Short mmCIF file of N, CA and C in Angstrom, two decimals:
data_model
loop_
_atom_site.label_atom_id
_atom_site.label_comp_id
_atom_site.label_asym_id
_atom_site.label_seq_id
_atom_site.Cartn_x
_atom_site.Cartn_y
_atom_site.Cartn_z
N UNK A 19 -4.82 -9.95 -8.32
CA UNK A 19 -3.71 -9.13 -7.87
C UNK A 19 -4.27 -7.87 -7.21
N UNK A 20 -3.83 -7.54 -6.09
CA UNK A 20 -4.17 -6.59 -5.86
C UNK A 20 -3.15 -5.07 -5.71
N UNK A 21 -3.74 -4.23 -5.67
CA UNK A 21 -2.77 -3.01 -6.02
C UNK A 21 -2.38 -1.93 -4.69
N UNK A 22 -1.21 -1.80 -4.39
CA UNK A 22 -0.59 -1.37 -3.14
C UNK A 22 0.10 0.07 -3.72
N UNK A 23 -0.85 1.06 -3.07
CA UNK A 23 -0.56 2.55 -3.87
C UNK A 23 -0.10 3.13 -2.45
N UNK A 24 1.40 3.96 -2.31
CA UNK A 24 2.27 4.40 -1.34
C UNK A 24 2.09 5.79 -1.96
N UNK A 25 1.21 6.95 -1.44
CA UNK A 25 1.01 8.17 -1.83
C UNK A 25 2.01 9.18 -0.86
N UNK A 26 2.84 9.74 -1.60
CA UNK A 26 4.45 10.38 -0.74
C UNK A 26 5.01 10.00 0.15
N UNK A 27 5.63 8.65 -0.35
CA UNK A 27 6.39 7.97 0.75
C UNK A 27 7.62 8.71 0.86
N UNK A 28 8.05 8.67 2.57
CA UNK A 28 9.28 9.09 2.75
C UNK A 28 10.34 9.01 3.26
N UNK A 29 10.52 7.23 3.34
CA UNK A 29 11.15 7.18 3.66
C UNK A 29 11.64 5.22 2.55
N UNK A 30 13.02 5.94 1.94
CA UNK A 30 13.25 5.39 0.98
C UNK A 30 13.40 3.41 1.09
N UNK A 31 13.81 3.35 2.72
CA UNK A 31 13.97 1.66 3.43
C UNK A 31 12.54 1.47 3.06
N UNK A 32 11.72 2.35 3.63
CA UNK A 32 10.29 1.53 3.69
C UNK A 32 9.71 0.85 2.00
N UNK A 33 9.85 2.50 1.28
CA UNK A 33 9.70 1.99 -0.11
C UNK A 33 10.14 0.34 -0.55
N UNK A 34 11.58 0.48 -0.32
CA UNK A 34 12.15 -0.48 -1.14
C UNK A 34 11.13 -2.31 0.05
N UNK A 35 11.24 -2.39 0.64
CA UNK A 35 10.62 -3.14 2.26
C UNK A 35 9.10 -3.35 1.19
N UNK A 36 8.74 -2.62 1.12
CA UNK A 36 7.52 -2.60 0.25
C UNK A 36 7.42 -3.23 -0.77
N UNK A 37 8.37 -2.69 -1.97
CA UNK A 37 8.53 -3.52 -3.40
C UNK A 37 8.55 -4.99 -3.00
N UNK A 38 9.77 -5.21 -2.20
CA UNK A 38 10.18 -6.70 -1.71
C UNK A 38 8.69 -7.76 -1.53
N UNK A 39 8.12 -6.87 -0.60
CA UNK A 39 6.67 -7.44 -0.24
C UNK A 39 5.67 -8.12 -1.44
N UNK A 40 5.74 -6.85 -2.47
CA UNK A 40 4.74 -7.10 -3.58
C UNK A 40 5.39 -7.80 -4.54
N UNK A 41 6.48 -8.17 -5.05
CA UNK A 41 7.39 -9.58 -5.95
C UNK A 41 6.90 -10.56 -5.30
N UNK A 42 7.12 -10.67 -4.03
CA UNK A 42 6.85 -11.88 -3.12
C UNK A 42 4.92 -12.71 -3.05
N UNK A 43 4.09 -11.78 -3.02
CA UNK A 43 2.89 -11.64 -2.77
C UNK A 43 2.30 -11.00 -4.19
N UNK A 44 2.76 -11.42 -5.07
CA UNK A 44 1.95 -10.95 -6.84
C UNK A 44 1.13 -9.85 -6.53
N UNK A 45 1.94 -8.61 -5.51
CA UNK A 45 1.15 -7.37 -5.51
C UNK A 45 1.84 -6.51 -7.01
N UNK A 46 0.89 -5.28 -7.40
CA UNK A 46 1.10 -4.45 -7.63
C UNK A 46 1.41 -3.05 -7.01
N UNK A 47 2.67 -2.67 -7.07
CA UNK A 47 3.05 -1.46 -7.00
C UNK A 47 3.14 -0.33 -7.40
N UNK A 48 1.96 1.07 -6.89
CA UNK A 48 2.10 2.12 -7.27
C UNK A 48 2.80 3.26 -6.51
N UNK A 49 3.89 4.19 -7.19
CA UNK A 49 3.84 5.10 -6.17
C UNK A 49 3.85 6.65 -6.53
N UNK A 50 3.25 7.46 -5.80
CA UNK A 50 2.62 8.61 -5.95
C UNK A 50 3.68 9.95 -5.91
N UNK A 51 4.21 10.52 -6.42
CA UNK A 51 4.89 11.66 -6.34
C UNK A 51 4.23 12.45 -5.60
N UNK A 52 4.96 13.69 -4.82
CA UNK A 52 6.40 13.77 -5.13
C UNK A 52 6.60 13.17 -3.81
N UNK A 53 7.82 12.42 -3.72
CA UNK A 53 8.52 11.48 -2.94
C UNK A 53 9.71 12.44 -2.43
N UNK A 54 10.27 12.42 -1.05
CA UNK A 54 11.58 13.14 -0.54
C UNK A 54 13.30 12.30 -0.88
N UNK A 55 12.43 11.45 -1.94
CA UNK A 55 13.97 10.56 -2.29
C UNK A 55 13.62 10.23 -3.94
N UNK A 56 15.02 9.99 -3.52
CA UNK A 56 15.19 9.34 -5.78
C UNK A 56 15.03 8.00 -5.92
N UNK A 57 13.96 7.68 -6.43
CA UNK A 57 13.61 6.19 -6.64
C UNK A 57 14.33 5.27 -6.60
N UNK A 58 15.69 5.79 -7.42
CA UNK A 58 16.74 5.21 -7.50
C UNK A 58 17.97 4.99 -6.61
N UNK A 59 17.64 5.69 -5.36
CA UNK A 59 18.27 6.13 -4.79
C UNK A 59 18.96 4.47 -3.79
N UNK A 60 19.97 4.30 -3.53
CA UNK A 60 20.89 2.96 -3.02
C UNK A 60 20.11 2.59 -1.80
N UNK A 61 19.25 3.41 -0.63
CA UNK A 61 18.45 2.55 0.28
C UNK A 61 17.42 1.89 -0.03
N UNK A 62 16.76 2.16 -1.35
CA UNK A 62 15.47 1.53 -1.37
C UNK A 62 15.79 0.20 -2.70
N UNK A 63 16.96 0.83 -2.86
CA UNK A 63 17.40 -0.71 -3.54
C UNK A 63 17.78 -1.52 -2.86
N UNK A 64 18.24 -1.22 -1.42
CA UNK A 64 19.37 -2.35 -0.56
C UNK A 64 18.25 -2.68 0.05
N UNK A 65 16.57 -2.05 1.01
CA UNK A 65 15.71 -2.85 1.25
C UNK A 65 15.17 -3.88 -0.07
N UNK A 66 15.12 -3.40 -0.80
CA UNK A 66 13.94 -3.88 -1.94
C UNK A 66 15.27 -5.30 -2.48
N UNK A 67 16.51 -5.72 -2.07
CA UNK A 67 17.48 -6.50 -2.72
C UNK A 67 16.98 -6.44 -3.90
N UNK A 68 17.42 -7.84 -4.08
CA UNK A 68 17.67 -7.83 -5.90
C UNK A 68 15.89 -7.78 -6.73
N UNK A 69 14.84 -8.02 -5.89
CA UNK A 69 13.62 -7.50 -6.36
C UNK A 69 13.35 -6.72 -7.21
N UNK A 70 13.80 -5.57 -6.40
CA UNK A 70 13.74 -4.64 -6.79
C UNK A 70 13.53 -4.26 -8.83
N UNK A 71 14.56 -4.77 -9.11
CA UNK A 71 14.80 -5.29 -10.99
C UNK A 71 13.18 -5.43 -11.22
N UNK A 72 13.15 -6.64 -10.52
CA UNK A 72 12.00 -7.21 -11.22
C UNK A 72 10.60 -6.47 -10.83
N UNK A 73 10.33 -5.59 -9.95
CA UNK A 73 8.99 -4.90 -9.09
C UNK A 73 8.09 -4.39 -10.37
N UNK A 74 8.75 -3.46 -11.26
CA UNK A 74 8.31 -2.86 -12.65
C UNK A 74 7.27 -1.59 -11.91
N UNK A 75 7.62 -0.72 -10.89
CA UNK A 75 6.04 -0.14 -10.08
C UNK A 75 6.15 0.48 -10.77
N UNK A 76 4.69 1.43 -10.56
CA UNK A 76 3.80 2.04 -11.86
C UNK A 76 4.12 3.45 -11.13
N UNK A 77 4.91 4.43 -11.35
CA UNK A 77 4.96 5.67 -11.12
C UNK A 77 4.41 6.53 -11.36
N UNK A 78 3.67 7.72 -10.48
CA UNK A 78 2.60 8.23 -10.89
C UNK A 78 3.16 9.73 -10.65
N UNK A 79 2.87 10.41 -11.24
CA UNK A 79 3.52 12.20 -11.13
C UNK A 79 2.79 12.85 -10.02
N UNK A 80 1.55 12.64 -9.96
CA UNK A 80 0.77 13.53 -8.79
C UNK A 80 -0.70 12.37 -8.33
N UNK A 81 -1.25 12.56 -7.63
CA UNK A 81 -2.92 12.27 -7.03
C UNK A 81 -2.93 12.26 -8.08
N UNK A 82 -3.45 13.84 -8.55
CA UNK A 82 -4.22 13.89 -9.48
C UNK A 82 -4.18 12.86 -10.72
N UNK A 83 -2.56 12.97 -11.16
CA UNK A 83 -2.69 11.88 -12.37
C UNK A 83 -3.47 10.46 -11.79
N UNK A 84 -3.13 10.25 -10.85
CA UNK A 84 -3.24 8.52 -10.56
C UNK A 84 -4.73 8.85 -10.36
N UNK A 85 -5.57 9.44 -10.00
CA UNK A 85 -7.46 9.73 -9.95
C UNK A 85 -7.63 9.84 -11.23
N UNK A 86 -7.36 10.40 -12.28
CA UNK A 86 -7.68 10.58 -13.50
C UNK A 86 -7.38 9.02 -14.32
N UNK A 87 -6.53 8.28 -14.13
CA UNK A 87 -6.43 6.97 -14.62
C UNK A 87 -7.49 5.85 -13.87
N UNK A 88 -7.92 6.21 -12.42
CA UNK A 88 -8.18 4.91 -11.91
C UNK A 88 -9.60 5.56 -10.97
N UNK A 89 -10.02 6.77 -11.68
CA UNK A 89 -11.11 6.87 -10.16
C UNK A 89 -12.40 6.72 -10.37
N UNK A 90 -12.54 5.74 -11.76
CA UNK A 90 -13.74 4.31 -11.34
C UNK A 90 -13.81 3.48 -11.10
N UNK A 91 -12.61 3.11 -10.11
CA UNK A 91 -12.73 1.97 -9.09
C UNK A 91 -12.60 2.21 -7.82
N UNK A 92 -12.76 3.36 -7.57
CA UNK A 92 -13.18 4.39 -6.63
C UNK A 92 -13.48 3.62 -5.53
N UNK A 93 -14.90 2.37 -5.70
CA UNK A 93 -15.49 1.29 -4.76
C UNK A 93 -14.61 0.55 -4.51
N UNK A 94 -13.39 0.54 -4.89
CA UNK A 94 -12.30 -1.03 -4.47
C UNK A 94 -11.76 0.19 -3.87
N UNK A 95 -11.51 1.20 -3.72
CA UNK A 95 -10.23 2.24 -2.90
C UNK A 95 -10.10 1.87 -1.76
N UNK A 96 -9.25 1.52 -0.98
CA UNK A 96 -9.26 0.67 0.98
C UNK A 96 -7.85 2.20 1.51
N UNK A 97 -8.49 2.66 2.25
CA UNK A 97 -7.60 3.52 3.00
C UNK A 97 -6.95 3.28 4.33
N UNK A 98 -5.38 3.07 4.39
CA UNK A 98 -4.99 2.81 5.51
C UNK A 98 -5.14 3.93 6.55
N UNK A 99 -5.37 4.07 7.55
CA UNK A 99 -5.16 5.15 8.27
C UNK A 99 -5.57 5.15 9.67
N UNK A 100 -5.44 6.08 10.56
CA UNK A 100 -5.49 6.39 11.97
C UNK A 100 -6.74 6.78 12.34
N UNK A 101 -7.30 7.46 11.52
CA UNK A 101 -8.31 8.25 11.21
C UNK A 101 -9.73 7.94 11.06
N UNK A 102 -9.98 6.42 11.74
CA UNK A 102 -11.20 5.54 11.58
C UNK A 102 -11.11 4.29 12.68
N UNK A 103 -12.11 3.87 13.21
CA UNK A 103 -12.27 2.89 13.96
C UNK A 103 -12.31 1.31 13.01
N UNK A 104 -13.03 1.58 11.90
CA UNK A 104 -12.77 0.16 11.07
C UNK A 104 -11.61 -0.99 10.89
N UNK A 105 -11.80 -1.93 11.48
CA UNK A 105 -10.72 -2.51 11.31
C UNK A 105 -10.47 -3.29 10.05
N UNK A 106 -9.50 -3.24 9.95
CA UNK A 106 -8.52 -4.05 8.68
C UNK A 106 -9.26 -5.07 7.98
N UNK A 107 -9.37 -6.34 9.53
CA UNK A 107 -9.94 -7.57 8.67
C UNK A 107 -11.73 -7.14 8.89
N UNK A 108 -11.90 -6.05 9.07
CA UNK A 108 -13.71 -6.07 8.77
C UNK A 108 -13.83 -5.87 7.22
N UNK A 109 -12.74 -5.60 6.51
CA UNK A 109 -13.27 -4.88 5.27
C UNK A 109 -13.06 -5.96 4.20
N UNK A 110 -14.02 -6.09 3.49
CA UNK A 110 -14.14 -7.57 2.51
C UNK A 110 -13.13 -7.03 1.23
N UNK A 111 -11.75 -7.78 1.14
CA UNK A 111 -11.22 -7.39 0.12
C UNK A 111 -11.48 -8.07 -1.00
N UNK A 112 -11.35 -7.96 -2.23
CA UNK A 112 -11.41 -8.45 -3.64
C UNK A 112 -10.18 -8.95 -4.23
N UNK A 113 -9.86 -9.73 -5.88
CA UNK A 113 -8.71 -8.80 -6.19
C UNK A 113 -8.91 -7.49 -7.69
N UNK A 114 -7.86 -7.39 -7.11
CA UNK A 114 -7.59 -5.23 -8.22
C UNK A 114 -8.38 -4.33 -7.36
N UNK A 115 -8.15 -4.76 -6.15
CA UNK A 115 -8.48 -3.24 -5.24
C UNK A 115 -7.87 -3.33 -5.16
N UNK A 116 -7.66 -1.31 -4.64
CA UNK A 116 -6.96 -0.39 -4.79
C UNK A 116 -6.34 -0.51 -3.01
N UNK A 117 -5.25 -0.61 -2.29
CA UNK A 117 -4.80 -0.45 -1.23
C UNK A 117 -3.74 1.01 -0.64
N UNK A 118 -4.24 2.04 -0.22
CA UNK A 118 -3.69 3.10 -0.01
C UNK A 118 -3.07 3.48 0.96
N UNK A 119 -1.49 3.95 1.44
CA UNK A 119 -0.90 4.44 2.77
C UNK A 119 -0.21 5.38 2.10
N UNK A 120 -0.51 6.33 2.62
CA UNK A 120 0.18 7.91 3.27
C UNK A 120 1.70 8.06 3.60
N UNK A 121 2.41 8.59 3.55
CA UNK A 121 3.48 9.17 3.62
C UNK A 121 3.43 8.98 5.29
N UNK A 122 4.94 8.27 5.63
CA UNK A 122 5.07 8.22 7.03
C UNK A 122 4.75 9.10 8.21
N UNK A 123 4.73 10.41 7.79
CA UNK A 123 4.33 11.39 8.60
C UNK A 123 3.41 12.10 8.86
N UNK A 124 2.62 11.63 7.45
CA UNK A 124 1.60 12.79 7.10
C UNK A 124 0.26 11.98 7.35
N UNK A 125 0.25 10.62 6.80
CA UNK A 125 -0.62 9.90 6.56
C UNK A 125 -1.26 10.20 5.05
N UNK A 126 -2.88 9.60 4.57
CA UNK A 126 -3.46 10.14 3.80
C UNK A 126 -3.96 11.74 4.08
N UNK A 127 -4.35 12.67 3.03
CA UNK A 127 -4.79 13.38 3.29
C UNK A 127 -6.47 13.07 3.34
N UNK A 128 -6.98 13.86 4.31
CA UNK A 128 -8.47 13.56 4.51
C UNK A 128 -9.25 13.51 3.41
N UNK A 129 -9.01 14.80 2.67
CA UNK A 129 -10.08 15.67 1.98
C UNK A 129 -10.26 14.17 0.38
N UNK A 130 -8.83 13.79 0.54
CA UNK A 130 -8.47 12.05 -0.88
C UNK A 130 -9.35 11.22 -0.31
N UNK A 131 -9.33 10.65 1.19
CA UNK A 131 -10.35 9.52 1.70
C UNK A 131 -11.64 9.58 1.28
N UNK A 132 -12.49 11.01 1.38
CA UNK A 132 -13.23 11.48 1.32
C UNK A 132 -14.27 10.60 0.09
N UNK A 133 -12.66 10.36 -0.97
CA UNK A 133 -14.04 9.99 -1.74
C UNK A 133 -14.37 8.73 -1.57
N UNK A 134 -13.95 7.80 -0.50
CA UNK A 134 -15.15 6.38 -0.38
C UNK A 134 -14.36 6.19 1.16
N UNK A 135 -14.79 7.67 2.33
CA UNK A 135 -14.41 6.96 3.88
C UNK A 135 -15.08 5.60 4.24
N UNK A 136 -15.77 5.67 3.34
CA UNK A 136 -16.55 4.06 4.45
C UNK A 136 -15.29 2.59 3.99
N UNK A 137 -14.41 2.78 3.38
CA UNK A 137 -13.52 2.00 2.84
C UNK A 137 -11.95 2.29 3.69
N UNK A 138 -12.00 3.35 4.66
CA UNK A 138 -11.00 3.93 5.62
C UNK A 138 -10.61 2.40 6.49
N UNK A 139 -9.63 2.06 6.89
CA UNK A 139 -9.27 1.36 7.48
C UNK A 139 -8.42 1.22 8.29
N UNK A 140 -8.28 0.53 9.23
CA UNK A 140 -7.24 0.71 10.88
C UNK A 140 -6.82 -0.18 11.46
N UNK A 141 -5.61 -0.56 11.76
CA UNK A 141 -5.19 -1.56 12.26
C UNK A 141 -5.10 -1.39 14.14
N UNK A 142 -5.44 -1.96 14.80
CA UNK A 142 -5.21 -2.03 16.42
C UNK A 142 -4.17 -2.10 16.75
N UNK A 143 -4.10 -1.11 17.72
CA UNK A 143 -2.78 -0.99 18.70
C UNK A 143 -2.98 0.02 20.02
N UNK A 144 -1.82 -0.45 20.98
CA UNK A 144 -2.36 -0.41 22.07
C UNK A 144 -2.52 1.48 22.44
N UNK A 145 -2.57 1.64 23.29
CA UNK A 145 -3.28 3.39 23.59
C UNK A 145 -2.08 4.16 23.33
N UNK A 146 -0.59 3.66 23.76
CA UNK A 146 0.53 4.42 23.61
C UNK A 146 0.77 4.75 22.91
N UNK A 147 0.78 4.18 21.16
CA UNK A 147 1.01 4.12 20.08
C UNK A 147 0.51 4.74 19.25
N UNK A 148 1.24 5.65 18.16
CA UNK A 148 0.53 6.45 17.42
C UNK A 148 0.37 5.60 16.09
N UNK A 149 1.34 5.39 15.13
CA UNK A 149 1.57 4.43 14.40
C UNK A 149 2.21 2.88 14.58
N UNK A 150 2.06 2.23 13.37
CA UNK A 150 2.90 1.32 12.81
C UNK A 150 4.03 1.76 11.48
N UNK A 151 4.78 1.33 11.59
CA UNK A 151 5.57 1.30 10.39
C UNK A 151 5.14 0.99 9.16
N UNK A 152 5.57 1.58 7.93
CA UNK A 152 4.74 1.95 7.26
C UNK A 152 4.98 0.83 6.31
N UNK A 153 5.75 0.05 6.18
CA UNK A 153 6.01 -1.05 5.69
C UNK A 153 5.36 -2.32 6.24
N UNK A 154 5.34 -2.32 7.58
CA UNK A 154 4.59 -3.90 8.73
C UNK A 154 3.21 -3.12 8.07
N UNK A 155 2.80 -2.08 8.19
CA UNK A 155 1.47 -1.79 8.08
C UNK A 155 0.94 -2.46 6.62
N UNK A 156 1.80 -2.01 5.44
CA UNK A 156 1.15 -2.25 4.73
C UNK A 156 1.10 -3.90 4.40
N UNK A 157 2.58 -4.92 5.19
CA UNK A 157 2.65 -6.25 5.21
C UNK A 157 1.27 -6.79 5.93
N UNK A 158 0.66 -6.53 7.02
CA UNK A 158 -0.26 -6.80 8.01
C UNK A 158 -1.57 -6.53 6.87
N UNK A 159 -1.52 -5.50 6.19
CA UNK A 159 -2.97 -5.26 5.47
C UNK A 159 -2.93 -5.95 4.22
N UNK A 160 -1.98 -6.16 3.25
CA UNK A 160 -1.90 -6.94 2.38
C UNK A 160 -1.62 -8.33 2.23
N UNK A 161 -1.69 -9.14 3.72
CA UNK A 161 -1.52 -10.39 3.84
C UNK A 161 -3.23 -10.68 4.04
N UNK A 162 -4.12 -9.72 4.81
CA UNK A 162 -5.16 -10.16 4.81
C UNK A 162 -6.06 -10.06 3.47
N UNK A 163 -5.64 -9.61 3.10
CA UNK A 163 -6.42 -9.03 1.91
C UNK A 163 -6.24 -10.71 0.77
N UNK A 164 -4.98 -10.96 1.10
CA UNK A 164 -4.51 -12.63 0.26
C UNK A 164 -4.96 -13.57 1.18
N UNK A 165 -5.33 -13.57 2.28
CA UNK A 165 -5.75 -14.27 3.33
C UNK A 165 -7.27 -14.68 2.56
N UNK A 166 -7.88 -13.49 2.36
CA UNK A 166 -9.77 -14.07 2.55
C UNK A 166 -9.78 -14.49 0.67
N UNK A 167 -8.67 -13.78 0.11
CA UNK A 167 -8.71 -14.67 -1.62
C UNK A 167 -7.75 -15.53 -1.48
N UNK A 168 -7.17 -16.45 -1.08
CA UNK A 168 -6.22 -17.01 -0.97
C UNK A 168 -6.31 -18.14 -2.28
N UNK A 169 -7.37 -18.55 -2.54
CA UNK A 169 -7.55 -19.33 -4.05
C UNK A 169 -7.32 -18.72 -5.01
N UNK A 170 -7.30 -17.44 -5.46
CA UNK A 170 -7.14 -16.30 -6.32
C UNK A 170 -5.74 -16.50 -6.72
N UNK A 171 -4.57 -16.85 -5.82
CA UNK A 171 -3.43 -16.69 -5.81
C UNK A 171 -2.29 -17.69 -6.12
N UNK A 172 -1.20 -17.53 -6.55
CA UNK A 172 -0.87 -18.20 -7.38
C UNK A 172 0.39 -18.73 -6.38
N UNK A 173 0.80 -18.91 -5.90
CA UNK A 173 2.30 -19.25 -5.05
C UNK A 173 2.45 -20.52 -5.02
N UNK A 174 3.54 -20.17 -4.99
CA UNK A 174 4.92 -21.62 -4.79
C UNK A 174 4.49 -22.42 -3.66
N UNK A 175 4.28 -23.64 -4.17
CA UNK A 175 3.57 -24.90 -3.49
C UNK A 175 5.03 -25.57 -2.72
N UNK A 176 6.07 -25.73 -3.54
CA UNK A 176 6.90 -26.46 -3.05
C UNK A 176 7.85 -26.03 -2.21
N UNK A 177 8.38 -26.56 -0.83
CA UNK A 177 8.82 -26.33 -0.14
C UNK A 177 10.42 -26.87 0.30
#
């Protein structure tokens, strides 16, 4: 399983777009306070549908708390961001790494990457474009990541 950590997300569709993702794909969901919406709040339940119930994400009060629980796995940390030439599928994922995106506006903060940039990661797009959506982004990075373990994983065979 791997773990999909949304550090001040802000925008409550994407959140819920997200949960949906990780029920579907036996991700884990973390998310990082402080957030500009109420968890609970009716958009990120109406993306996340009836999922949502079942997501169980691991809520975290600050960085700081969530580094103090998890920052000796520091080497699994994968940073989404703008902020690096590395691409996505160069980076050899595992599972129970750590998968990180930034707050729609803000991104990660640098000074957090810092502690394993060589794990910074970037998806391609064309020169016009500043971002992706912060939800396709993290769908696009967490499909590859089940892509190169794909035996690891447990899904519904029948069709």
């Amino acid at each position: 399983m791997f773990n999909i950590v949304l550090v001040h997300p802000q925008i409550p569709q994407n959140t819920g777009a997200i949960g949906r993702m990780c029920v579907n794909a036996n991700l884990k969901l973390h998310i990082v306070k402080p957030t500009v919406f109420d968890l609970s709040e009716k958009a990120v339940r109406r993306a996340g549908l009836d999922y949502w119930k079942i997501l169980n994400p691991k809520i975290w009060d600050s960085l700081e708390e969530f580094l103090e629980a998890n920052l000796s796995h520091k080497d699994r940390f994968f940073f989404a961001t703008t902020k690096t030439n590395r691409l996505y599928y160069e980076a050899e994922f595992k599972p129970g790494d750590f998968i990180f995106f930034g707050g729609e506006s803000t991104g990660l903060p640098r000074e957090f990457m810092d502690i394993n940039f060589k794990n910074a990661i970037t998806i391609p797009m064309g020169k016009e474009g500043r971002s992706l959506n912060l939800a396709m982004s993290a769908g696009i990075i967490a499909y590859e990541a089940i892509r190169q373990n794909i035996t690891e994983f447990d899904f519904r065979s029948e069709i």
